[in-house]
Amino acid sequence: LGGAGFPAHGKLNLPPDKKIDTLIVNVAECEPYITSDHREALENGKNARVLYLLHGLSDAPSVWLHRTNLERYAEAVGNLCVVLVSGHRSWYANTAAGLDYATFVFEEIPRKIENMFRVSTRREDTFVAGNSMGGYGAAKFALLYPEKFRAAFPLSGAFHAEKYIANEAERRAVFGDEPKRENDVFSLVSEAENSADYPKFELICGKDDFCLADNRELFALMKEKGFDATLSEPGGAHCWPSWDEYIKTVCERIGEMQ
């Protein structure tokens, strides 16, 4: 539907001897707020549940579509809006160099999604996940904004963020001389006053993944602090075949949380 050059009414005004076999609706296009598809989503769509999905250090948001079967997994859940967010190489931080990615990802994007689309704003309908740097970001997102999420799914989380930045200039541009409290997920867990206020954390990291020690350390700290947390260690390494399996698991778990 939609399109300035071939608008919806022209596509639907068929000759008498023709009928519509398949209707494809784009929820957003290059003319937000005015397309017929957007109006259809707003006025007649259901309040979809939301999964914010973060990418890793060397990738971009679209990699989830290129390297996994995310669309098929999300479709099987039904009524799920997956938001692919760009964090570049920021570690989802308000960087020392002055780029406020944490504000953009954790505050501005959710506000924009809630204003533009027919999505649920209830905590029990909202989830966050990510891989590697995005796993760190997902954990940080849920720890800083626990009132927003029902569950967080860090996948191969690179939780000791600093040690994964090989270039000193880049490390200083992101974190400065030392990471602030809000960029240290271990500090955020240690300082949590009431673990019952936080969402469920389901960590997944493969047995051959170089981030496994990080995941075991964070999981142990979460259990010590009384968090509702699990750690799964399937076969797999720090790679896309593993993350394809993990995001399938995430979608299945969201489907179970009806």
Coordinates of C-alpha atoms in Angstrom, one line a residue:
L1 CA 0.0 0.0 0.0
G2 CA 1.0 3.7 -0.1
G3 CA 3.5 5.4 -2.3
A4 CA 3.2 8.9 -3.7
G5 CA 3.6 7.7 -7.3
F6 CA 1.2 4.7 -7.0
P7 CA -1.0 5.4 -4.0
A8 CA -3.1 2.9 -2.2
H9 CA -6.5 3.8 -3.8
G10 CA -5.0 3.1 -7.2
K11 CA -3.8 -0.3 -6.2
L12 CA -7.1 -1.2 -4.6
N13 CA -9.3 0.1 -7.5
L14 CA -9.1 -3.0 -9.6
P15 CA -11.0 -4.0 -12.8
P16 CA -14.2 -5.9 -12.1
D17 CA -12.7 -9.2 -13.3
K18 CA -9.7 -9.0 -10.9
K19 CA -9.5 -9.6 -7.2
I20 CA -6.9 -9.0 -4.5
D21 CA -4.9 -12.2 -3.6
T22 CA -2.3 -10.8 -1.2
L23 CA -2.2 -7.5 0.8
I24 CA 1.2 -6.3 1.9
V25 CA 1.3 -3.4 4.4
N26 CA 4.5 -1.4 5.2
V27 CA 4.3 0.0 8.7
A28 CA 6.7 2.9 8.0
E29 CA 8.1 4.5 4.9
C30 CA 10.0 7.6 3.9
E31 CA 7.0 9.9 4.5
P32 CA 6.2 9.1 8.2
Y33 CA 2.9 10.3 9.6
I34 CA 1.2 10.7 6.2
T35 CA 1.3 7.4 4.4
S36 CA -1.9 5.3 4.4
D37 CA 0.1 2.3 5.7
H38 CA 1.1 4.3 8.8
R39 CA -2.5 5.4 9.4
E40 CA -3.7 1.8 9.0
A41 CA -1.1 0.7 11.6
L42 CA -2.1 3.4 14.0
E43 CA -5.9 3.2 13.7
N44 CA -6.5 -0.5 13.2
G45 CA -3.4 -2.3 14.4
K46 CA -3.2 -4.1 17.7
N47 CA -1.0 -2.9 20.6
A48 CA 2.1 -5.0 19.7
R49 CA 4.6 -6.1 22.2
V50 CA 8.1 -4.7 21.7
L51 CA 11.6 -6.2 21.6
Y52 CA 14.4 -3.7 21.4
L53 CA 17.3 -5.6 19.7
L54 CA 20.9 -4.2 19.9
H55 CA 23.8 -5.1 17.7
G56 CA 27.5 -5.8 18.4
L57 CA 30.6 -3.7 18.1
S58 CA 31.5 -4.5 14.5
D59 CA 28.0 -4.6 13.0
A60 CA 25.0 -2.5 12.3
P61 CA 21.3 -3.0 13.1
S62 CA 20.4 -4.6 9.8
V63 CA 22.9 -7.5 10.4
W64 CA 20.1 -9.2 12.4
L65 CA 18.1 -9.5 9.2
H66 CA 21.1 -10.6 7.0
R67 CA 22.6 -13.1 9.3
T68 CA 19.6 -14.7 11.2
N69 CA 16.1 -15.8 10.6
L70 CA 14.8 -13.1 12.9
E71 CA 11.8 -12.2 10.7
R72 CA 10.6 -15.8 10.7
Y73 CA 11.1 -16.2 14.4
A74 CA 9.3 -13.0 15.2
E75 CA 6.4 -13.8 12.9
A76 CA 5.9 -17.1 14.8
V77 CA 5.5 -15.2 18.0
G78 CA 2.9 -12.9 16.5
N79 CA 2.1 -9.3 17.3
L80 CA 5.7 -8.5 18.1
C81 CA 7.4 -5.2 17.1
V82 CA 11.2 -5.7 16.8
V83 CA 13.1 -2.4 17.0
L84 CA 16.6 -2.6 15.5
V85 CA 18.6 0.2 17.1
S86 CA 21.9 1.6 15.9
G87 CA 24.6 2.2 18.5
H88 CA 27.6 2.2 16.2
R89 CA 30.7 1.6 18.3
S90 CA 29.4 3.6 21.3
W91 CA 28.9 0.7 23.8
Y92 CA 25.5 2.4 24.2
A93 CA 27.0 5.1 26.4
N94 CA 26.8 8.8 26.5
T95 CA 30.4 8.9 25.3
A96 CA 33.3 11.0 26.7
A97 CA 33.6 12.5 23.2
G98 CA 30.1 14.0 23.5
L99 CA 27.9 11.6 21.5
D100 CA 24.9 10.8 23.7
Y101 CA 24.1 7.3 22.5
A102 CA 22.6 6.1 25.8
T103 CA 20.1 8.9 25.7
F104 CA 19.3 8.3 22.1
V105 CA 18.9 4.5 22.5
F106 CA 17.4 4.2 25.9
E107 CA 15.1 7.3 25.9
E108 CA 14.6 8.9 22.5
I109 CA 14.1 5.8 20.4
P110 CA 11.4 4.2 22.8
R111 CA 9.6 7.5 22.9
K112 CA 9.6 7.8 19.1
I113 CA 8.4 4.2 18.7
E114 CA 5.6 4.7 21.2
N115 CA 4.5 7.9 19.5
M116 CA 4.7 6.6 15.9
F117 CA 3.3 3.1 16.2
R118 CA 0.5 1.1 17.8
V119 CA 2.6 -0.6 20.5
S120 CA 2.0 -1.5 24.1
T121 CA 3.8 0.7 26.7
R122 CA 3.2 -1.8 29.5
R123 CA 6.2 -3.2 31.2
E124 CA 5.0 -6.8 30.8
D125 CA 4.9 -6.4 27.0
T126 CA 8.4 -4.9 26.6
F127 CA 11.7 -6.8 26.2
V128 CA 15.4 -6.1 25.3
A129 CA 18.1 -8.3 23.8
G130 CA 21.4 -7.9 22.1
N131 CA 24.6 -9.7 21.1
S132 CA 28.2 -9.1 22.3
M133 CA 28.4 -5.3 22.8
G134 CA 24.6 -5.4 22.3
G135 CA 24.4 -8.0 25.1
Y136 CA 26.2 -5.6 27.4
G137 CA 23.8 -2.8 26.2
A138 CA 20.8 -4.9 26.8
A139 CA 21.9 -5.6 30.4
K140 CA 22.7 -2.0 31.0
F141 CA 19.4 -0.9 29.5
A142 CA 17.4 -3.1 31.8
L143 CA 19.5 -2.2 34.9
L144 CA 19.2 1.5 34.3
Y145 CA 15.5 1.4 33.4
P146 CA 14.1 -1.6 35.3
E147 CA 10.6 -0.2 35.3
K148 CA 10.4 -0.5 31.5
F149 CA 11.1 -4.3 30.9
R150 CA 9.6 -7.6 31.7
A151 CA 12.8 -9.5 30.6
A152 CA 16.3 -8.9 29.3
F153 CA 18.2 -11.4 27.1
P154 CA 21.9 -10.6 26.9
L155 CA 23.5 -12.9 24.2
S156 CA 27.2 -13.5 24.5
G157 CA 27.4 -10.3 26.6
A158 CA 30.7 -8.5 26.6
F159 CA 30.2 -7.2 30.1
H160 CA 33.7 -6.1 30.8
A161 CA 33.4 -3.6 28.1
E162 CA 36.8 -1.8 28.4
K163 CA 38.9 -4.9 27.7
Y164 CA 37.2 -5.5 24.3
I165 CA 38.4 -2.1 23.0
A166 CA 41.9 -2.6 21.6
N167 CA 42.5 1.0 20.6
E168 CA 43.3 3.3 23.5
A169 CA 42.1 6.4 21.7
E170 CA 38.7 4.7 21.0
R171 CA 38.4 3.5 24.6
R172 CA 39.0 7.1 25.9
A173 CA 36.6 8.5 23.4
V174 CA 33.9 6.2 24.7
F175 CA 34.6 5.9 28.4
G176 CA 37.1 8.7 29.2
D177 CA 39.7 7.9 31.9
E178 CA 37.4 5.4 33.7
P179 CA 33.9 4.2 32.9
K180 CA 31.2 6.0 34.9
R181 CA 28.9 4.0 37.2
E182 CA 26.2 3.8 34.6
N183 CA 28.6 2.1 32.1
D184 CA 29.7 -0.6 34.6
V185 CA 27.0 -3.4 34.7
F186 CA 28.8 -5.1 37.7
S187 CA 28.5 -1.9 39.7
L188 CA 24.8 -1.5 38.7
V189 CA 24.1 -5.0 40.0
S190 CA 26.2 -4.6 43.1
E191 CA 24.4 -1.4 44.1
A192 CA 20.9 -2.6 43.4
E193 CA 18.9 -2.0 46.5
N194 CA 15.9 -4.3 45.7
S195 CA 16.4 -7.0 43.2
A196 CA 12.6 -7.6 43.0
D197 CA 12.3 -4.2 41.2
Y198 CA 14.3 -5.5 38.2
P199 CA 13.2 -7.6 35.2
K200 CA 14.1 -11.2 34.6
F201 CA 17.6 -11.7 33.1
E202 CA 18.1 -14.6 30.8
L203 CA 21.8 -14.8 29.8
I204 CA 22.9 -17.0 27.0
C205 CA 26.5 -17.7 26.1
G206 CA 28.1 -20.6 24.3
K207 CA 30.6 -22.9 25.9
D208 CA 33.2 -21.9 23.3
D209 CA 32.5 -18.2 23.5
F210 CA 35.4 -15.9 24.7
C211 CA 32.8 -13.9 26.7
L212 CA 31.7 -16.9 28.8
A213 CA 33.8 -15.9 31.8
D214 CA 32.1 -12.4 31.8
N215 CA 28.7 -14.1 31.7
R216 CA 29.4 -16.5 34.5
E217 CA 30.8 -13.7 36.6
L218 CA 27.7 -11.4 36.1
F219 CA 25.3 -14.3 36.6
A220 CA 27.0 -15.3 39.9
L221 CA 26.8 -11.7 41.1
M222 CA 23.1 -11.5 40.1
K223 CA 22.3 -14.6 42.1
E224 CA 24.2 -13.3 45.1
K225 CA 22.1 -10.1 44.9
G226 CA 18.8 -12.1 44.6
F227 CA 18.1 -11.2 41.0
D228 CA 15.7 -13.4 38.9
A229 CA 18.4 -14.6 36.5
T230 CA 19.4 -17.6 34.5
L231 CA 22.5 -18.5 32.5
S232 CA 22.3 -21.0 29.6
E233 CA 25.5 -22.4 28.1
P234 CA 24.7 -24.1 24.9
G235 CA 27.3 -25.3 22.4
G236 CA 28.5 -22.5 20.3
A237 CA 31.0 -19.7 19.9
H238 CA 31.0 -15.9 19.4
C239 CA 29.5 -16.1 16.0
W240 CA 26.3 -15.6 13.9
P241 CA 25.3 -19.3 13.7
S242 CA 25.1 -19.3 17.5
W243 CA 23.3 -16.0 17.7
D244 CA 20.7 -17.2 15.1
E245 CA 19.9 -20.1 17.5
Y246 CA 19.9 -17.7 20.5
I247 CA 17.5 -15.2 19.0
K248 CA 15.2 -18.0 18.1
T249 CA 15.2 -19.0 21.7
V250 CA 14.6 -15.4 22.7
C251 CA 11.5 -15.2 20.4
E252 CA 10.2 -18.5 21.8
R253 CA 10.6 -17.3 25.3
I254 CA 8.8 -14.1 24.6
G255 CA 6.0 -16.1 23.0
E256 CA 5.7 -18.1 26.2
M257 CA 5.4 -14.9 28.2
Q258 CA 1.8 -14.2 27.1

